[in-house]
Coordinates of C-alpha atoms in Angstrom, one line a residue:
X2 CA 0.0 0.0 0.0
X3 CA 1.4 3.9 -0.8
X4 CA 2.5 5.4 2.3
X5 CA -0.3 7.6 3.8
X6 CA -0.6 9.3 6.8
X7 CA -4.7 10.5 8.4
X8 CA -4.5 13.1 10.9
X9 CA -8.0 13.7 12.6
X10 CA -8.4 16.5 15.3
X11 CA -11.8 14.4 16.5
X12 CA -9.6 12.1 18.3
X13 CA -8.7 14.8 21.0
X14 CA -11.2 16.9 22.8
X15 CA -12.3 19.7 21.8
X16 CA -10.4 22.5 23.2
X17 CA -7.6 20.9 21.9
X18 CA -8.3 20.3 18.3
X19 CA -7.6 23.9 16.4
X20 CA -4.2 23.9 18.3
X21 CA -3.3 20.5 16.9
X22 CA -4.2 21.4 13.1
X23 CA -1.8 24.2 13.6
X24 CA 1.3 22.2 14.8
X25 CA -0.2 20.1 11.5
X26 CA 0.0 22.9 9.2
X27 CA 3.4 23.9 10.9
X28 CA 5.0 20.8 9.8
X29 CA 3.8 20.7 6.5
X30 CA 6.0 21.8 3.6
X31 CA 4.1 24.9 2.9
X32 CA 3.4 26.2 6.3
X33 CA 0.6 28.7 6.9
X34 CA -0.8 31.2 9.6
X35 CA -4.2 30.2 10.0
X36 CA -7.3 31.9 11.3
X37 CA -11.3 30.4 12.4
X38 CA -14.6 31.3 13.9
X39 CA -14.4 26.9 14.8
X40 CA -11.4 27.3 17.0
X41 CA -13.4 26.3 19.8
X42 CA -14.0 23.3 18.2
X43 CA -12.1 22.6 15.2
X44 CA -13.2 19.5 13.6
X45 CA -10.9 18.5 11.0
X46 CA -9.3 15.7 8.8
X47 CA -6.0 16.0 6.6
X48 CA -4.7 12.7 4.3
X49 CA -1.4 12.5 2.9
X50 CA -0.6 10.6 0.1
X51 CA 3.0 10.2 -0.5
X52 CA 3.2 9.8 -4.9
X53 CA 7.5 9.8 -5.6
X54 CA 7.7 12.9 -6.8
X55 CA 4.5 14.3 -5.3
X56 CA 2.4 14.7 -2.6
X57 CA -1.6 14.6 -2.5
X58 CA -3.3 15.6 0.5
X59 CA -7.2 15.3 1.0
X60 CA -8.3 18.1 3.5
X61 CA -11.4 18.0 5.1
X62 CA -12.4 21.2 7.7
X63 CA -14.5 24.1 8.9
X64 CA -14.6 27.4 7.7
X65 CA -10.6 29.0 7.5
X66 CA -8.9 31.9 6.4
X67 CA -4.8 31.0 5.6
X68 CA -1.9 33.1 5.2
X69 CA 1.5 32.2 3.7
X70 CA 4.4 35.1 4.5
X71 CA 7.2 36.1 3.6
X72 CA 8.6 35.2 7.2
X73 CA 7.1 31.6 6.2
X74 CA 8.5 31.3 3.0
X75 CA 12.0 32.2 4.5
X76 CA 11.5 29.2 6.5
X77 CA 10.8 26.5 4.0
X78 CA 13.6 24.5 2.1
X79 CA 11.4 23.2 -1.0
X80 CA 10.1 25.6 -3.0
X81 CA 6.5 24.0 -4.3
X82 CA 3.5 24.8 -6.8
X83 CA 0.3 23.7 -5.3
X84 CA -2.6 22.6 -7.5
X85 CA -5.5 22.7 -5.5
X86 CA -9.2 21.1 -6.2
X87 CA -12.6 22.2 -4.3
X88 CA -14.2 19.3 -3.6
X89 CA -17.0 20.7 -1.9
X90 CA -17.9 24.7 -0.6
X91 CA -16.2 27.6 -2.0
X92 CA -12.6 29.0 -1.4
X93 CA -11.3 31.9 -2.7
X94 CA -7.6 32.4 -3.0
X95 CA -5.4 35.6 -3.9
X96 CA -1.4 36.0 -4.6
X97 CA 0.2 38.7 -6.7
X98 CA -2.7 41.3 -6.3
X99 CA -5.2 38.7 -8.6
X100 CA -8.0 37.1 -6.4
X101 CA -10.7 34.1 -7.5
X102 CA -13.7 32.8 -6.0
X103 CA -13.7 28.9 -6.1
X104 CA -16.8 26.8 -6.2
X105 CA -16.8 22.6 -5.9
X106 CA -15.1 21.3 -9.2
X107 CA -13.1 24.0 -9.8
X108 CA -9.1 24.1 -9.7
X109 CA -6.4 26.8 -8.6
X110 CA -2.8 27.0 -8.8
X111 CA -0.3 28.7 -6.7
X112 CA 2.8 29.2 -5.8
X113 CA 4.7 28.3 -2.4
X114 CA 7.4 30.6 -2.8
X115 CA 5.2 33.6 -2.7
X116 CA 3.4 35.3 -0.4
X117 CA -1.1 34.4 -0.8
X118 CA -3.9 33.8 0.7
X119 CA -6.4 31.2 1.0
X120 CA -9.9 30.2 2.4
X121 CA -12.4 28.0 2.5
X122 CA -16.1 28.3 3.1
X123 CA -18.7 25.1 4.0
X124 CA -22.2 25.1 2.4
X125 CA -25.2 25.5 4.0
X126 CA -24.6 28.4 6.7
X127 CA -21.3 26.9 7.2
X128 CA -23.5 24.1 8.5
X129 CA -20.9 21.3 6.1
X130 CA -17.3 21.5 6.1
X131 CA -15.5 22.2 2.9
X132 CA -13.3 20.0 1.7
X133 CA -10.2 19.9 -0.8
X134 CA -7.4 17.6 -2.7
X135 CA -4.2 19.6 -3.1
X136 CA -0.9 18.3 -4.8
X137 CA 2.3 19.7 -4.1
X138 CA 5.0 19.7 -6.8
X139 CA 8.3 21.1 -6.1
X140 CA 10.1 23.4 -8.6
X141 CA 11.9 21.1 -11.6
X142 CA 9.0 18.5 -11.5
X143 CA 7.1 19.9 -14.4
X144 CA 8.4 20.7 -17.8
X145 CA 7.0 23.8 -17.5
X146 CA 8.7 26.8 -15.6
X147 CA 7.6 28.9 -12.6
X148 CA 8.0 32.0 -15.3
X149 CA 5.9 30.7 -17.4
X150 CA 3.0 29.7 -15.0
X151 CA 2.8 32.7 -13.6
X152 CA -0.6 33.8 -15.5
X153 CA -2.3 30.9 -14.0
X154 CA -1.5 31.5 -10.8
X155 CA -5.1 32.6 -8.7
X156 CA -6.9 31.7 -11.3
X157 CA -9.7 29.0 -12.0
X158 CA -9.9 26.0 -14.5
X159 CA -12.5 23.7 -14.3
X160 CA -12.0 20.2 -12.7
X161 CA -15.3 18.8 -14.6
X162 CA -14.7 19.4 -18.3
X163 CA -11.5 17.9 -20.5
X164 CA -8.6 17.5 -19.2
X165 CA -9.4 19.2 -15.7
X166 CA -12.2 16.3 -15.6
X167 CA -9.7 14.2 -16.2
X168 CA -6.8 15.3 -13.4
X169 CA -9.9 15.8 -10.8
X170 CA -10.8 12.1 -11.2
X171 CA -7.5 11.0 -11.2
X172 CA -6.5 12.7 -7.8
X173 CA -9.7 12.0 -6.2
X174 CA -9.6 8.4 -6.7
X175 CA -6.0 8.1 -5.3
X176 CA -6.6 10.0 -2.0
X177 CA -10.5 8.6 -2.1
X178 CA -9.0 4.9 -1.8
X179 CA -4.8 5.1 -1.8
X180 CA -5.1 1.2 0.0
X181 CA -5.7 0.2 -3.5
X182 CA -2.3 1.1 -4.7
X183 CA 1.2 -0.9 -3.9
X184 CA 4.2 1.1 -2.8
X185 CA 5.8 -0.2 -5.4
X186 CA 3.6 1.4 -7.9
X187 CA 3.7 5.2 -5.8
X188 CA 6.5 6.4 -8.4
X189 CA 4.7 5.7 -11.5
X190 CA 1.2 7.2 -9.9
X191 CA 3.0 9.9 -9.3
X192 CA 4.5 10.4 -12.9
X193 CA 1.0 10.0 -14.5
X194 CA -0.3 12.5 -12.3
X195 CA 2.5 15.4 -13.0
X196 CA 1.9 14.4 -16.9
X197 CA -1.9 15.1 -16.3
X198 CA -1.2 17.8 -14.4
X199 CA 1.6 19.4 -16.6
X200 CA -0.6 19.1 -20.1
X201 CA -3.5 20.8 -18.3
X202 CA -2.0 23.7 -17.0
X203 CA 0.1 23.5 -20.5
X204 CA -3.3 23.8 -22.4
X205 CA -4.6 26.6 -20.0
X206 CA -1.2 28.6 -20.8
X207 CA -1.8 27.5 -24.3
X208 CA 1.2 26.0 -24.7
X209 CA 1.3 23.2 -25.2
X210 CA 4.1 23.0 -27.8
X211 CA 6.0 23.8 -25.0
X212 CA 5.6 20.4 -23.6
X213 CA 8.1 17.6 -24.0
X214 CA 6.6 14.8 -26.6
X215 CA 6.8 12.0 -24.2
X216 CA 4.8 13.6 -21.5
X217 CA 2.0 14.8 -24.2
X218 CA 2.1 11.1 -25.4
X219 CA 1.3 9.7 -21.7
X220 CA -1.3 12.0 -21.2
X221 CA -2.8 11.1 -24.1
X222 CA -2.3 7.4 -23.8
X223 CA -3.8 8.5 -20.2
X224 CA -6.7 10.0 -21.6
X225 CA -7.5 7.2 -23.3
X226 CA -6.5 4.0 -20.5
X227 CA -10.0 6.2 -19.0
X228 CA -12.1 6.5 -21.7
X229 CA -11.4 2.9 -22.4
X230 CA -12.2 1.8 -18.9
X231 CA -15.3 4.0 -18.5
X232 CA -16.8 2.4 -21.8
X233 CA -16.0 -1.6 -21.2
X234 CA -19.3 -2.8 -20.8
X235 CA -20.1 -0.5 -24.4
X236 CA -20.1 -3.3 -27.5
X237 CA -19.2 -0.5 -29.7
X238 CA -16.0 0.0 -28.4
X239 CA -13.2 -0.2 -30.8
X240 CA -9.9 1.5 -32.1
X241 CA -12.1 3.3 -34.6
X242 CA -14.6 4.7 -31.9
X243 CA -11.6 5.1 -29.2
X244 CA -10.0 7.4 -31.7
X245 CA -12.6 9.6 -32.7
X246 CA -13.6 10.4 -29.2
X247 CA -10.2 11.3 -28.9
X248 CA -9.9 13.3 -32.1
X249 CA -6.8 11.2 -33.5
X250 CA -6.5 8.9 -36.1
X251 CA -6.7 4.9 -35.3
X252 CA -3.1 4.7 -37.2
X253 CA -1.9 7.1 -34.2
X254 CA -3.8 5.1 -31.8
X255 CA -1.9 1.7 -32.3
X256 CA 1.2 3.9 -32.3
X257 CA 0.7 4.8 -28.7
X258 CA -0.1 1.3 -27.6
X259 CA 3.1 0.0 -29.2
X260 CA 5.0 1.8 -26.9
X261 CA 3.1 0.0 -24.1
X262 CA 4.4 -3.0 -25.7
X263 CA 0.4 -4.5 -26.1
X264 CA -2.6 -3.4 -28.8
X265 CA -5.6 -1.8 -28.1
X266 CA -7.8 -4.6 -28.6
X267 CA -5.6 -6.5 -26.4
X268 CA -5.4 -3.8 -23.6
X269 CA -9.5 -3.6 -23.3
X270 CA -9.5 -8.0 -23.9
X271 CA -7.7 -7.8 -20.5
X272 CA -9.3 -5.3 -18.6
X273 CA -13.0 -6.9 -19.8
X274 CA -11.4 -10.3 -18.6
X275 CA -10.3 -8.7 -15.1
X276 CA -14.0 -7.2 -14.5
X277 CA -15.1 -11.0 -15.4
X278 CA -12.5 -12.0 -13.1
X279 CA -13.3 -10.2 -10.2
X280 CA -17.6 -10.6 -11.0
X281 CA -17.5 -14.1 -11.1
X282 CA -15.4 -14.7 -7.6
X283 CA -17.5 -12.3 -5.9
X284 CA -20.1 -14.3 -4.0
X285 CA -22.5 -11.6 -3.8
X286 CA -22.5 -11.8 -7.8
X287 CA -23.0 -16.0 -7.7
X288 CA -26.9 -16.0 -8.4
X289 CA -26.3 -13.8 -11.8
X290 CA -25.8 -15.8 -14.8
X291 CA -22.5 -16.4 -16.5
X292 CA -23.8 -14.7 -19.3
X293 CA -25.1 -12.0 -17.8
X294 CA -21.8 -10.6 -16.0
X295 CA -19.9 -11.2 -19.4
X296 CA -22.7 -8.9 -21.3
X297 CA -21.7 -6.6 -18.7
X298 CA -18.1 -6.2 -19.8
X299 CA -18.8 -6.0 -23.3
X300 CA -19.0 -9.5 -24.4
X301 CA -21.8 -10.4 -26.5
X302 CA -21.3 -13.4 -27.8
X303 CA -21.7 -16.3 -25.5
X304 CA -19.3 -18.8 -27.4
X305 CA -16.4 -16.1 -27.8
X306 CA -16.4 -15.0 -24.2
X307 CA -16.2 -18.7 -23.4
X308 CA -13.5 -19.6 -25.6
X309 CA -11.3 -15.8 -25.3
X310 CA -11.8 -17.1 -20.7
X311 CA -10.5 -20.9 -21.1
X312 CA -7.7 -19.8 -23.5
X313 CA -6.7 -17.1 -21.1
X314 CA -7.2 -18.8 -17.7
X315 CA -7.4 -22.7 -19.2
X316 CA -10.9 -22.9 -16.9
X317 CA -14.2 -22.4 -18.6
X318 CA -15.6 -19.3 -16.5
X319 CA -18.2 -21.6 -14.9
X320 CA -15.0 -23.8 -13.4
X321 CA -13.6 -20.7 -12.6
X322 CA -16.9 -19.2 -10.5
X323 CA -16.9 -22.7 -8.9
X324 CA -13.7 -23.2 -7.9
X325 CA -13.5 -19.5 -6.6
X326 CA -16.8 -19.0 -4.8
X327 CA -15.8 -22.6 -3.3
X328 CA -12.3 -21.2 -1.7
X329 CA -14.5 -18.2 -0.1
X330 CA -16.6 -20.2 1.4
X331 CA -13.9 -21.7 3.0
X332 CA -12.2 -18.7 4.2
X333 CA -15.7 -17.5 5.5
X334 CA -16.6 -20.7 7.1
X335 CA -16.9 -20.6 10.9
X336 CA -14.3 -23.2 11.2
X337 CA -11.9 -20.6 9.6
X338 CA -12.3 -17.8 11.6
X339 CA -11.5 -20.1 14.5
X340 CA -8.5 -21.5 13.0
X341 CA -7.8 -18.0 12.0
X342 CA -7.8 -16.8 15.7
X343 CA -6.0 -19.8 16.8
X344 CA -3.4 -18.8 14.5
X345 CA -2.2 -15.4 15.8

């Protein structure tokens, strides 16, 4: 599993909970002086997601109003840009005299080496908390140069169109669930992410020229991993559809699958074969037909599905459910749980 670390101020009491989310924020690499109308009860909820090169961090907390200074700055070793995601309320957020209002699904940038501001607002009253996911990515990570981000920085871009639709699910789905992912996989998370992350903020600068080929073509390739996996259960998906949603051509689209060293019909084979996988070993799936879960993933055709599964796992998939659902019921039994106990 990545390396993640929850901090939750509910596990003190009260009167002690705003004075631990300042040591938090203290220790963090972008510290900040931090102002509330909750201090008296300051119910908050920071995740860190260590990503190689990066760090995500999934805030949840009351109403806020954050200062970085120069005194601050002075202190920090790292210089970082933070790309930072509303989730749910409104922020707004001002460095080098440009300020912008933030609603849910909406993205900012800015820069830990100068002086801003930030806040955050809850819904309702202030009734809800608001909630964020922010990256931090130090100077050098990015093709792109502190220079020449400098127009985006306090601005907005949209985390629910294109590419920013893109990033947003990305980043929530890693800090939403990061025991998913193996440490071993952390670095290359982390890479995908600053690709994403560096072609969105290139597009926004329009400049995407600017960009190194190799990070446009994982974007891309990216781009279209999640169309692809949005659109298994689809029957129409193919490299001809696949490439006009993604306004290429399918020559270029087996082009960037060679480099992954598979095809695109092989890619989405495997990942309808996993769903299949994972559908027919899940006993809460065993009273739906065989058929039924391989319609689901895209497979029409009764004798291909059954002849692609057996030459792929040499089971038929009904072995396969039986000799699955069989093991669980094992590990489930009440005998096992005792052994289980016995064990440790």
């Amino acid at each position: 599993m990545v390396h993640r670390t929850m901090i939750d101020t509910e596990q003190l009491p009260p009167a002690e909970r705003f004075g631990m989310w300042l040591d938090l924020v203290a220790r963090t690499a972008a510290p900040l002086r931090i102002r509330s109308a909750h201090q008296h009860d300051f119910r908050a909820r920071a995740e860190f997601v260590e990503l190689g090169p990066i760090q995500l961090v999934r805030y949840r907390y009351p109403s806020l109003a954050a200062v970085r200074t120069a005194k601050l700055i002075r202190r920090t070793e790292v210089d970082f840009h933070m790309l930072a995601l509303t989730t749910d309320g409104a922020g707004v957020v001002g460095q080098d005299g440009r300020q912008s209002r933030l609603g849910a699904g909406e993205f900012t940038l800015y820069d830990g080496s100068r002086p801003h501001e930030v806040s955050g607002f809850g819904d309702e009253g202030e009734q809800q908390h608001a909630a964020s996911v922010v990256a931090l990515i130090p100077y050098g990570a990015m093709p792109l140069s502190p220079e020449r981000l400098t127009p985006l920085l306090a601005g907005r871009m949209s985390a629910t169109e294109g590419l920013g639709a893109l990033v947003a699910q990305y980043l929530t789905r890693i800090t939403s669930y990061p025991e998913q992912y193996r440490q071993a996989d952390a670095e290359r998370l982390g890479g995908v992410a600053l690709d994403l992350i560096s072609t969105m903020l290139g597009r926004h600068l329009v400049a995407e020229d600017d960009m190194p080929r190799e990070v446009r073509r994982r974007a891309l390739l990216a781009q279209v991993q999640n169309h692809i996996q949005r659109h298994l259960g689809d029957a129409g998906l193919t490299p001809g559809s696949i490439a006009e949603a993604h306004h290429i051509s399918v020559r270029s689209l087996h082009r960037l699958f060679e480099q992954e060293q598979t095809t695109v019909a092989s890619y989405v084979r495997e990942l309808r074969l996993e769903r299949c996988r994972r559908d027919l070993a899940d006993p809460a799936l065993a009273h739906r037909p065989v058929q039924a879960i391989a319609t689901r993933w895209g497979f029409r055709d009764k004798a291909h599905f059954s002849r692609t599964f057996r030459a792929a796992h040499r089971l038929t998939p009904q072995e396969y459910r039986t000799v699955h659902l069989q093991q669980a019921r094992i590990v489930n039994s009440p005998a096992s749980e005792v052994n289980s106990v016995r064990t440790y």
